[in-house]
Amino acid sequence: MATGRTHRPATRSRGIPEATVARLPLYLRALTGLSERSVPTVSSEELAAAAGVNSAKLRKDFSYLGSYGTRGVGYDVEYLVYQISRELGLTQDWPVVIVGIGNLGAALANYGGFASRGFRVAALIDADPAMAGTPVAGIAVQHSDELEKIISDNGVSIGVISTPAGAAQQVCDRLVAAGVTSILNFAPTVLSVPDGVDVRKVDLSIELQILAFHEQRKAGEEAAGNNAEQADAPPLRATPASRKGPDGDVPAVMPA
Amino acid sequence: MATGRTHRPATRSRGIPEATVARLPLYLRALTGLSERSVPTVSSEELAAAAGVNSAKLRKDFSYLGSYGTRGVGYDVEYLVYQISRELGLTQDWPVVIVGIGNLGAALANYGGFASRGFRVAALIDADPAMAGTPVAGIAVQHSDELEKIISDNGVSIGVISTPAGAAQQVCDRLVAAGVTSILNFAPTVLSVPDGVDVRKVDLSIELQILAFHEQRKAGEEAAGNNAEQADAPPLRATPASRKGPDGDVPAVMPA
DNA sequence: ATGTCTTTGTGAACGCGTGCACAAAGATGA
DNA sequence: TCATCTTTGTGCACGCGTTCACAAAGACAT
């Protein structure tokens, strides 16, 4: 998962653990698939396999929602779809604005999964006056001057930021001031928001770096298998290449 | 954060906790900013604020890497940048392939943060023959027939999947068979991979649903403030709207 | 009606991650 | 050289999340 949790100060919402909430969409997706194939009931074991989790975990997750299963049989697919949808708040309509219609913003606007489950793109907003009026995914881009009015008129409470990093905090502030209380941030920056506002961030670069770490570790262990010494030595695979970053990435500067 | 962790079977790599690894890129970004402004040293308190974390957590994270600070002074910025980069494996070059050049794939190819830190887009691959040869972000798209050869020739170990959900598992299998051992998955599917292959997923839809949950909770609590009764009742804000899904989303079916 | 068999729901144990609070370390100044 | 002051590094406790293992519950057959 490429998501970064941000400050949740031990506020277990209505008794449902945050970790469970994060898995509910996963279950919902698996259940929707079963529903489309007209499967009437499903056991915790089967559903867990489809969602890629442990069956005990799944049962415990569902137990936070209530006793929706039938012992000896399993769970009623349609009923569970409805219960999870309701718990996640997907039975109501969520107007969403996307700010920053570059490559990524356009991709998000075109993303089918957006509209499919209660989320409706209320507006696309960009700071470039030249973009105003241009249709993207069938919706005309509006200039950021209109931001406050759009939020207010449409009762938008969820905003997506896909601007460059430099503009993100400013856009965030305006969204919050206009009434947005949930933000999905794609810009590589730490956003600071007042209490009561939720921020989730999606950061491609961080995900890649985490993968690189594990990749390097695999290569290091492999090399350690050949070598006799402890794996504490630097991995001796490939050329270190001595990266020359833009800001003078010198080999190493011993401190003091 | 919009990332989904996937199966890490308690394999704390080289003693560095997974949670710490996930934060290292955050620190690195903050440090790079300081480095560009030629700040020589930084205290754990300052750096923690810049990265949006607790200072004690930051110090503990760094303690897993070694004792790189100087008591009474703080951390040498350049030195720390180098150490974290090395630990994350960013001092070497990582060729990456992106499979599925739709809106999202194109956005990823154009994403600057990609190339900036050791990651190099080795190839863009798409299944549509009509796309072959089309330049995206300055790189000609290649047909998926070439996938195995590209992976092999360039020594690619990291693959990004931005195909539709239906094609993801198949692409994943081919990538793994060709030698890829780390996958960043943008398709809304659970990928199954053999042991030794790392998968991280980025799922926009899941992030939005988590936000919707908290948003609904806020609205519910607010309503409970006005109302006298317990907050266990359904939130009475806005119209439930009775979503009519594509697959017959009837109000509710009581089980048995 | 009774017994068997399947599957849920959960009590309990364990491990990881977080944050407090403080001792150790070193810089700085007299 | 010695005292003071700042900041690191970490021992410890606590809470959340995960997993095991099993009793309770219900379906189904006889």
XYZ file of C-alpha atoms (C1' of nucleotides) in Angstrom:
572
model
C 0.000 0.000 0.000
C 1.417 3.350 -0.928
C -0.361 5.461 1.580
C 0.979 7.495 4.415
C -1.036 7.705 7.550
C -1.003 11.119 9.118
C -1.554 12.068 12.731
C -4.463 10.163 14.184
C -4.255 10.931 17.877
C -5.567 7.667 19.263
C -9.126 8.652 18.362
C -10.589 5.250 17.634
C -13.662 6.324 15.767
C -16.800 4.778 17.176
C -14.771 1.806 18.399
C -13.629 0.727 14.953
C -9.814 0.488 14.851
C -8.094 2.499 12.166
C -6.416 -0.608 10.778
C -9.799 -2.199 10.295
C -11.207 0.866 8.542
C -8.295 0.730 6.121
C -9.193 -2.849 5.214
C -12.921 -2.383 4.772
C -12.533 -1.020 1.220
C -10.533 -4.125 0.396
C -13.308 -6.401 1.606
C -15.849 -4.271 -0.184
C -14.037 -4.660 -3.470
C -13.802 -8.419 -3.090
C -17.464 -8.613 -2.142
C -18.489 -6.507 -5.122
C -16.723 -8.973 -7.350
C -18.619 -11.853 -5.772
C -21.853 -9.922 -6.017
C -21.368 -9.404 -9.738
C -20.920 -13.128 -10.148
C -24.129 -13.608 -8.144
C -22.453 -15.559 -5.361
C -25.003 -15.571 -2.513
C -22.827 -16.326 0.516
C -19.141 -16.494 1.303
C -17.118 -17.884 4.192
C -14.513 -15.866 6.054
C -11.865 -18.160 4.634
C -12.853 -17.574 1.002
C -13.347 -13.850 1.380
C -10.057 -13.483 3.223
C -8.265 -15.234 0.391
C -9.885 -12.918 -2.151
C -8.922 -9.861 -0.164
C -5.431 -11.120 0.561
C -5.659 -11.190 4.342
C -5.784 -13.632 7.227
C -9.245 -15.107 7.889
C -9.048 -14.537 11.649
C -8.254 -10.898 11.036
C -11.208 -10.593 8.701
C -13.577 -12.101 11.251
C -12.311 -9.803 13.943
C -12.682 -6.831 11.611
C -16.285 -7.750 10.883
C -16.956 -8.289 14.570
C -16.392 -4.558 15.091
C -19.277 -3.872 12.728
C -21.633 -6.347 14.339
C -22.617 -9.989 13.998
C -23.458 -10.151 10.348
C -22.483 -13.748 9.697
C -24.264 -17.037 10.119
C -22.331 -19.821 11.820
C -21.954 -22.867 9.702
C -22.763 -20.885 6.549
C -20.804 -17.681 6.226
C -21.751 -14.140 5.248
C -24.555 -12.987 2.976
C -22.715 -11.146 0.193
C -25.340 -8.514 -0.633
C -26.049 -7.779 2.977
C -22.385 -7.376 3.787
C -21.842 -5.099 0.782
C -24.578 -2.875 2.103
C -23.341 -2.877 5.695
C -19.760 -2.044 4.788
C -20.866 0.616 2.305
C -22.989 2.189 4.975
C -20.218 2.009 7.563
C -17.780 3.675 5.176
C -20.302 6.347 4.331
C -20.599 5.315 0.693
C -24.382 5.309 0.734
C -24.245 9.040 0.423
C -22.845 11.182 -2.336
C -19.431 12.809 -1.841
C -18.635 15.728 -4.120
C -14.871 15.998 -4.629
C -12.703 18.698 -6.141
C -9.347 18.061 -7.776
C -6.897 20.935 -7.611
C -3.961 20.931 -10.000
C -4.808 19.524 -13.406
C -1.406 18.462 -14.676
C -0.639 14.970 -15.869
C -1.578 13.456 -12.561
C -4.679 15.558 -12.018
C -5.955 14.599 -15.456
C -5.277 10.948 -14.722
C -7.243 11.208 -11.501
C -10.125 12.948 -13.237
C -10.258 10.116 -15.749
C -9.943 7.423 -13.108
C -13.062 5.292 -13.237
C -12.882 4.121 -9.639
C -13.518 7.680 -8.674
C -17.104 7.954 -9.737
C -17.953 4.319 -9.201
C -18.512 4.456 -5.456
C -20.304 7.519 -4.232
C -17.573 9.924 -5.228
C -18.475 12.583 -7.758
C -15.973 14.964 -9.300
C -17.650 18.292 -8.631
C -14.933 20.397 -10.219
C -11.435 20.480 -11.657
C -9.406 23.500 -10.599
C -6.115 24.830 -11.919
C -4.091 27.985 -11.381
C -3.198 28.354 -15.054
C -5.657 30.806 -16.688
C -4.919 29.211 -20.052
C -6.463 25.952 -18.851
C -9.755 27.474 -17.802
C -12.542 26.095 -19.951
C -10.501 23.213 -21.302
C -12.489 20.014 -20.903
C -10.737 17.192 -19.056
C -12.603 13.949 -18.634
C -15.700 15.756 -19.827
C -15.485 18.495 -17.205
C -14.381 22.059 -17.929
C -11.399 23.149 -15.853
C -12.063 26.185 -13.676
C -9.612 28.790 -12.469
C -8.489 28.772 -8.842
C -10.110 32.138 -8.282
C -13.371 30.215 -8.198
C -12.155 27.764 -5.569
C -13.992 29.147 -2.564
C -17.224 29.585 -4.473
C -17.089 26.058 -5.879
C -16.486 24.493 -2.473
C -19.268 26.472 -0.921
C -21.837 26.037 -3.701
C -21.345 22.297 -3.948
C -20.908 21.553 -0.260
C -17.562 19.907 -0.970
C -15.855 18.400 2.062
C -13.189 16.293 0.311
C -10.378 17.826 -1.735
C -7.644 16.213 -3.804
C -4.371 18.098 -4.232
C -2.290 17.215 -7.280
C -0.386 20.461 -7.660
C 3.398 20.875 -7.602
C 4.880 20.670 -4.105
C 5.421 24.397 -3.889
C 1.747 25.244 -4.230
C 0.345 22.464 -2.068
C 0.323 24.155 1.342
C -1.248 27.283 -0.040
C -3.952 25.328 -1.844
C -4.482 23.277 1.298
C -4.995 26.401 3.396
C -7.557 27.757 0.979
C -9.421 24.462 0.810
C -9.568 24.238 4.596
C -10.618 27.866 4.967
C -13.401 27.233 2.458
C -14.739 24.309 4.470
C -12.950 21.187 3.248
C -12.226 18.802 6.124
C -10.611 15.860 4.315
C -7.668 16.093 1.982
C -5.955 13.566 -0.231
C -2.496 14.906 -0.992
C -0.427 13.779 -3.964
C 2.144 16.537 -3.678
C 5.421 15.522 -2.065
C 5.120 17.827 0.935
C 4.123 17.625 4.549
C 0.883 19.547 4.888
C 0.025 21.212 8.146
C -3.664 21.499 8.910
C -5.753 22.473 11.920
C -7.252 19.849 14.195
C -10.322 18.187 12.808
C -8.994 18.043 9.270
C -7.878 14.663 7.961
C -4.994 14.380 5.560
C -3.902 11.284 3.724
C -0.957 11.359 1.386
C 0.014 9.339 -1.617
C 3.677 9.571 -2.389
C 5.088 7.684 -5.334
C 8.657 8.593 -4.552
C 8.446 7.236 -1.013
C 7.012 3.954 -2.212
C 9.820 3.501 -4.691
C 12.415 4.249 -2.041
C 10.935 1.658 0.278
C 11.069 -0.876 -2.528
C 14.664 0.094 -3.241
C 15.558 -0.535 0.383
C 14.210 -4.064 0.307
C 15.702 -4.652 -3.116
C 19.125 -3.638 -1.830
C 18.696 -5.841 1.203
C 17.909 -8.825 -1.011
C 21.002 -8.141 -3.077
C 23.078 -7.715 0.075
C 21.940 -10.985 1.595
C 22.614 -12.736 -1.645
C 26.129 -11.363 -1.696
C 26.610 -12.274 1.968
C 25.829 -15.842 1.019
C 28.845 -15.910 -1.275
C 31.038 -13.929 1.040
C 31.938 -15.249 4.469
C 31.856 -11.996 6.400
C 28.946 -10.397 8.229
C 26.331 -8.576 6.136
C 27.243 -5.376 7.896
C 29.630 -4.490 5.092
C 28.278 -2.399 2.211
C 26.621 -4.496 -0.488
C 29.194 -5.193 -3.136
C 26.812 -5.600 -6.010
C 27.014 -3.384 -9.065
C 28.971 -0.161 -9.137
C 28.092 2.380 -6.457
C 28.245 4.830 -9.346
C 28.845 7.773 -7.042
C 25.623 9.663 -7.660
C 26.181 13.266 -8.555
C 23.100 14.987 -7.224
C 22.151 18.549 -8.091
C 23.206 19.730 -4.683
C 26.747 18.451 -4.492
C 26.399 14.857 -3.424
C 29.954 14.378 -2.292
C 31.073 10.906 -1.236
C 30.682 11.518 2.486
C 31.599 14.133 4.992
C 32.583 12.836 8.345
C 30.937 14.961 10.980
C 33.102 17.169 13.174
C -0.598 8.239 3.300
C -2.153 6.321 0.463
C -0.013 3.281 0.520
C -0.971 -0.238 1.320
C 1.498 -2.413 3.080
C 1.480 -5.959 1.829
C 2.550 -9.096 3.613
C 5.804 -8.552 5.430
C 6.188 -11.698 7.497
C 7.938 -10.210 10.511
C 11.215 -10.105 8.600
C 12.763 -7.070 10.188
C 15.426 -6.372 7.625
C 18.838 -6.029 9.118
C 17.282 -4.891 12.376
C 15.654 -1.799 10.923
C 11.914 -1.809 11.675
C 9.607 -1.503 8.707
C 7.956 1.565 10.200
C 11.327 3.263 10.358
C 12.162 2.393 6.762
C 8.899 3.964 5.682
C 9.884 7.209 7.372
C 13.442 7.444 6.076
C 12.340 8.903 2.723
C 10.451 11.563 4.659
C 13.556 12.544 6.576
C 15.578 12.451 3.408
C 13.256 14.875 1.693
C 13.355 17.294 4.612
C 17.145 17.027 4.756
C 17.483 17.664 1.031
C 15.530 20.862 1.496
C 17.878 21.957 4.254
C 20.869 20.972 2.172
C 19.696 23.149 -0.706
C 19.462 26.069 1.677
C 22.997 25.257 2.835
C 21.988 24.597 6.439
C 24.982 22.801 7.982
C 23.435 21.098 11.006
C 19.958 20.405 12.331
C 18.577 19.258 15.664
C 16.193 16.346 16.023
C 13.537 18.787 17.110
C 13.820 20.957 13.985
C 14.096 18.057 11.575
C 11.171 16.281 13.195
C 9.029 19.375 12.746
C 10.014 19.596 9.083
C 9.176 15.944 8.513
C 5.975 16.096 10.518
C 6.882 13.521 13.167
C 7.702 13.292 16.846
C 11.321 14.141 17.717
C 11.742 11.134 19.991
C 10.586 8.897 17.177
C 13.056 10.496 14.817
C 15.939 9.992 17.215
C 14.980 6.374 17.748
C 14.724 5.882 13.984
C 18.217 7.283 13.483
C 19.564 5.168 16.308
C 18.827 2.105 14.188
C 21.192 3.437 11.547
C 23.967 4.257 13.988
C 25.125 7.159 16.095
C 25.318 9.878 13.505
C 24.509 12.860 15.730
C 26.609 15.057 17.972
C 25.176 15.729 21.420
C 24.662 19.369 22.140
C 24.781 20.181 18.407
C 22.550 17.972 16.304
C 23.044 16.180 13.006
C 25.311 17.124 10.114
C 22.900 17.593 7.224
C 25.139 16.474 4.358
C 26.410 13.481 6.233
C 22.913 12.389 7.182
C 21.695 12.787 3.606
C 24.452 10.478 2.508
C 23.863 7.903 5.231
C 20.126 7.685 4.651
C 20.588 7.563 0.880
C 23.028 4.727 1.293
C 20.769 2.870 3.702
C 17.842 3.162 1.309
C 19.975 2.010 -1.573
C 19.715 5.278 -3.460
C 23.433 5.527 -4.092
C 22.962 3.043 -6.859
C 20.968 3.324 -10.020
C 17.599 1.587 -10.212
C 16.196 1.023 -13.697
C 12.398 0.900 -13.586
C 9.805 -0.142 -16.133
C 6.287 1.211 -16.246
C 3.687 -1.134 -17.704
C 0.388 0.316 -18.866
C 0.726 3.755 -20.414
C -2.741 5.162 -19.972
C -3.466 8.433 -18.252
C -1.856 7.287 -15.060
C 1.135 5.626 -16.665
C 1.849 8.787 -18.632
C 1.572 10.854 -15.473
C 4.033 8.562 -13.740
C 6.453 8.726 -16.662
C 6.358 12.500 -16.463
C 6.673 12.575 -12.697
C 9.870 14.410 -11.840
C 10.406 12.761 -8.475
C 10.943 9.577 -10.386
C 14.275 10.377 -11.941
C 15.476 12.667 -9.201
C 16.647 10.023 -6.759
C 18.400 7.110 -8.352
C 15.380 5.870 -10.258
C 15.616 5.780 -14.020
C 12.731 4.972 -16.326
C 14.260 2.233 -18.469
C 11.159 1.637 -20.548
C 7.475 2.309 -21.006
C 5.454 -0.721 -22.003
C 1.898 -0.995 -23.274
C -0.219 -3.776 -24.727
C -1.759 -1.572 -27.406
C 0.210 -2.005 -30.667
C -0.989 1.434 -31.783
C 0.957 3.028 -28.973
C 4.266 1.446 -29.854
C 6.711 4.121 -30.890
C 4.693 6.997 -29.467
C 6.943 9.130 -27.320
C 5.747 9.737 -23.761
C 7.881 11.927 -21.539
C 10.578 11.653 -24.177
C 10.635 7.872 -24.232
C 9.176 5.740 -26.980
C 6.532 3.302 -25.779
C 7.341 -0.322 -26.503
C 4.979 -3.208 -27.020
C 4.494 -5.761 -24.273
C 5.934 -8.469 -26.501
C 9.297 -6.909 -25.678
C 8.728 -7.057 -21.912
C 10.960 -10.003 -21.106
C 13.774 -8.772 -23.303
C 13.651 -5.268 -21.820
C 13.754 -6.553 -18.239
C 16.620 -8.838 -19.014
C 18.694 -6.428 -21.098
C 18.442 -3.611 -18.590
C 18.693 -5.656 -15.435
C 15.397 -4.233 -14.205
C 14.352 -5.367 -10.749
C 11.584 -2.846 -10.051
C 8.359 -2.719 -12.039
C 5.419 -0.332 -11.889
C 2.005 -1.622 -12.929
C -0.511 0.974 -14.091
C -2.664 -1.227 -16.276
C -6.396 -1.827 -15.858
C -7.235 -4.199 -13.018
C -7.985 -7.071 -15.359
C -4.499 -7.184 -16.822
C -2.534 -6.597 -13.628
C -2.056 -10.146 -12.416
C -0.969 -11.343 -15.830
C 1.512 -8.492 -16.207
C 2.723 -9.150 -12.692
C 3.359 -12.816 -13.476
C 5.358 -11.936 -16.559
C 7.391 -9.338 -14.706
C 8.213 -11.769 -11.927
C 9.056 -14.543 -14.368
C 11.410 -12.173 -16.164
C 13.264 -11.369 -12.965
C 11.510 -8.414 -11.339
C 11.472 -8.743 -7.557
C 9.783 -5.501 -6.490
C 6.455 -4.257 -7.770
C 4.578 -1.036 -7.257
C 0.958 -1.724 -8.123
C -1.506 1.012 -9.056
C -4.167 -1.354 -10.320
C -7.039 -1.978 -7.926
C -6.380 -5.673 -7.474
C -4.766 -7.978 -4.981
C -1.667 -9.363 -6.648
C -0.367 -12.751 -5.688
C 3.361 -13.221 -5.986
C 5.862 -15.869 -4.929
C 7.923 -15.456 -1.771
C 10.822 -13.075 -2.117
C 8.909 -10.624 -4.267
C 7.829 -7.367 -2.637
C 4.585 -5.709 -3.626
C 3.401 -2.300 -2.539
C 0.102 -0.953 -3.722
C -1.221 2.526 -4.244
C -4.967 2.639 -4.326
C -6.721 5.932 -4.842
C -10.153 4.491 -4.306
C -9.240 3.034 -0.924
C -7.805 6.321 0.266
C -10.966 8.153 -0.656
C -13.121 5.599 1.122
C -11.076 5.967 4.290
C -11.522 9.718 4.107
C -15.238 9.261 3.560
C -15.447 7.143 6.680
C -13.883 9.829 8.849
C -15.905 12.506 7.126
C -19.096 10.652 7.901
C -18.014 10.167 11.492
C -17.390 13.893 11.884
C -20.847 14.632 10.474
C -22.367 12.019 12.754
C -20.731 13.389 15.880
C -21.816 16.855 14.921
C -25.412 15.689 14.558
C -25.175 13.849 17.873
C -24.270 17.160 19.465
C -27.583 18.630 18.398
C -29.541 15.509 19.089
C -29.778 14.099 22.589
C -29.598 10.416 21.735
C -26.548 8.165 21.477
C -24.385 8.440 18.362
C -25.175 4.837 17.553
C -28.073 5.924 15.394
C -27.428 6.440 11.668
C -26.128 9.935 10.879
C -29.088 12.066 9.957
C -27.192 14.497 7.783
C -28.056 15.045 4.131
C -30.217 12.666 2.173
C -29.144 9.018 2.204
C -29.858 9.236 -1.538
C -30.364 5.493 -1.812
C -27.468 4.727 -4.144
C -28.505 2.750 -7.198
C -25.387 0.788 -8.021
C -24.878 -1.034 -11.300
C -25.426 -4.355 -9.606
C -28.770 -3.808 -7.911
C -27.900 -2.031 -4.700
C -31.143 -2.677 -2.917
C -31.753 -0.958 0.409
C -30.816 -3.927 2.541
C -31.468 -7.629 2.679
C -31.811 -9.017 6.128
C -29.992 -12.312 6.270
C -31.974 -15.465 6.900
C -35.892 -34.260 18.469
C -31.212 -35.309 18.497
C -26.541 -35.584 16.864
C -23.008 -34.131 13.771
C -20.551 -30.894 11.242
C -19.277 -26.410 9.673
C -18.141 -21.744 10.538
C -18.499 -17.723 13.277
C -17.183 -14.653 17.083
C -13.897 -13.720 20.660
C -10.766 -14.356 24.894
C -6.029 -14.353 25.538
C -1.190 -14.061 24.448
C 2.297 -11.930 21.929
C 4.983 -8.584 19.351
C 5.647 -4.185 17.251
C 5.511 0.787 17.399
C 5.212 5.002 20.085
C 6.292 8.344 23.450
C 8.102 9.670 27.978
C 11.745 10.859 30.596
C 16.411 10.798 31.787
C 21.272 9.743 31.913
C 25.369 10.204 29.102
C 28.041 12.977 26.006
C 30.011 16.635 24.200
C 30.266 21.695 23.158
C 31.028 26.163 24.997
C 32.574 29.682 28.131
C 34.879 31.262 32.228
C 40.501 22.705 34.062
C 35.980 22.880 35.506
C 31.093 24.085 35.367
C 27.107 24.712 32.695
C 24.052 23.987 29.068
C 22.275 21.753 25.047
C 20.967 17.728 22.589
C 21.489 12.948 21.642
C 20.597 8.020 22.460
C 17.830 4.719 24.908
C 15.484 2.012 28.867
C 10.898 1.446 29.962
C 6.023 1.279 29.906
C 1.907 1.353 27.405
C -1.406 0.552 23.770
C -2.703 -1.112 19.270
C -2.812 -4.797 15.985
C -2.255 -9.638 14.875
C -2.763 -14.388 15.495
C -4.061 -18.623 17.773
C -7.262 -21.596 19.403
C -11.661 -22.778 21.004
C -16.361 -22.497 22.696
C -20.876 -21.181 21.085
C -24.178 -21.175 17.446
C -26.674 -22.590 13.948
C -27.562 -25.600 9.583
C -28.530 -30.018 8.042
C -29.373 -34.954 8.052
C -31.369 -38.789 10.215
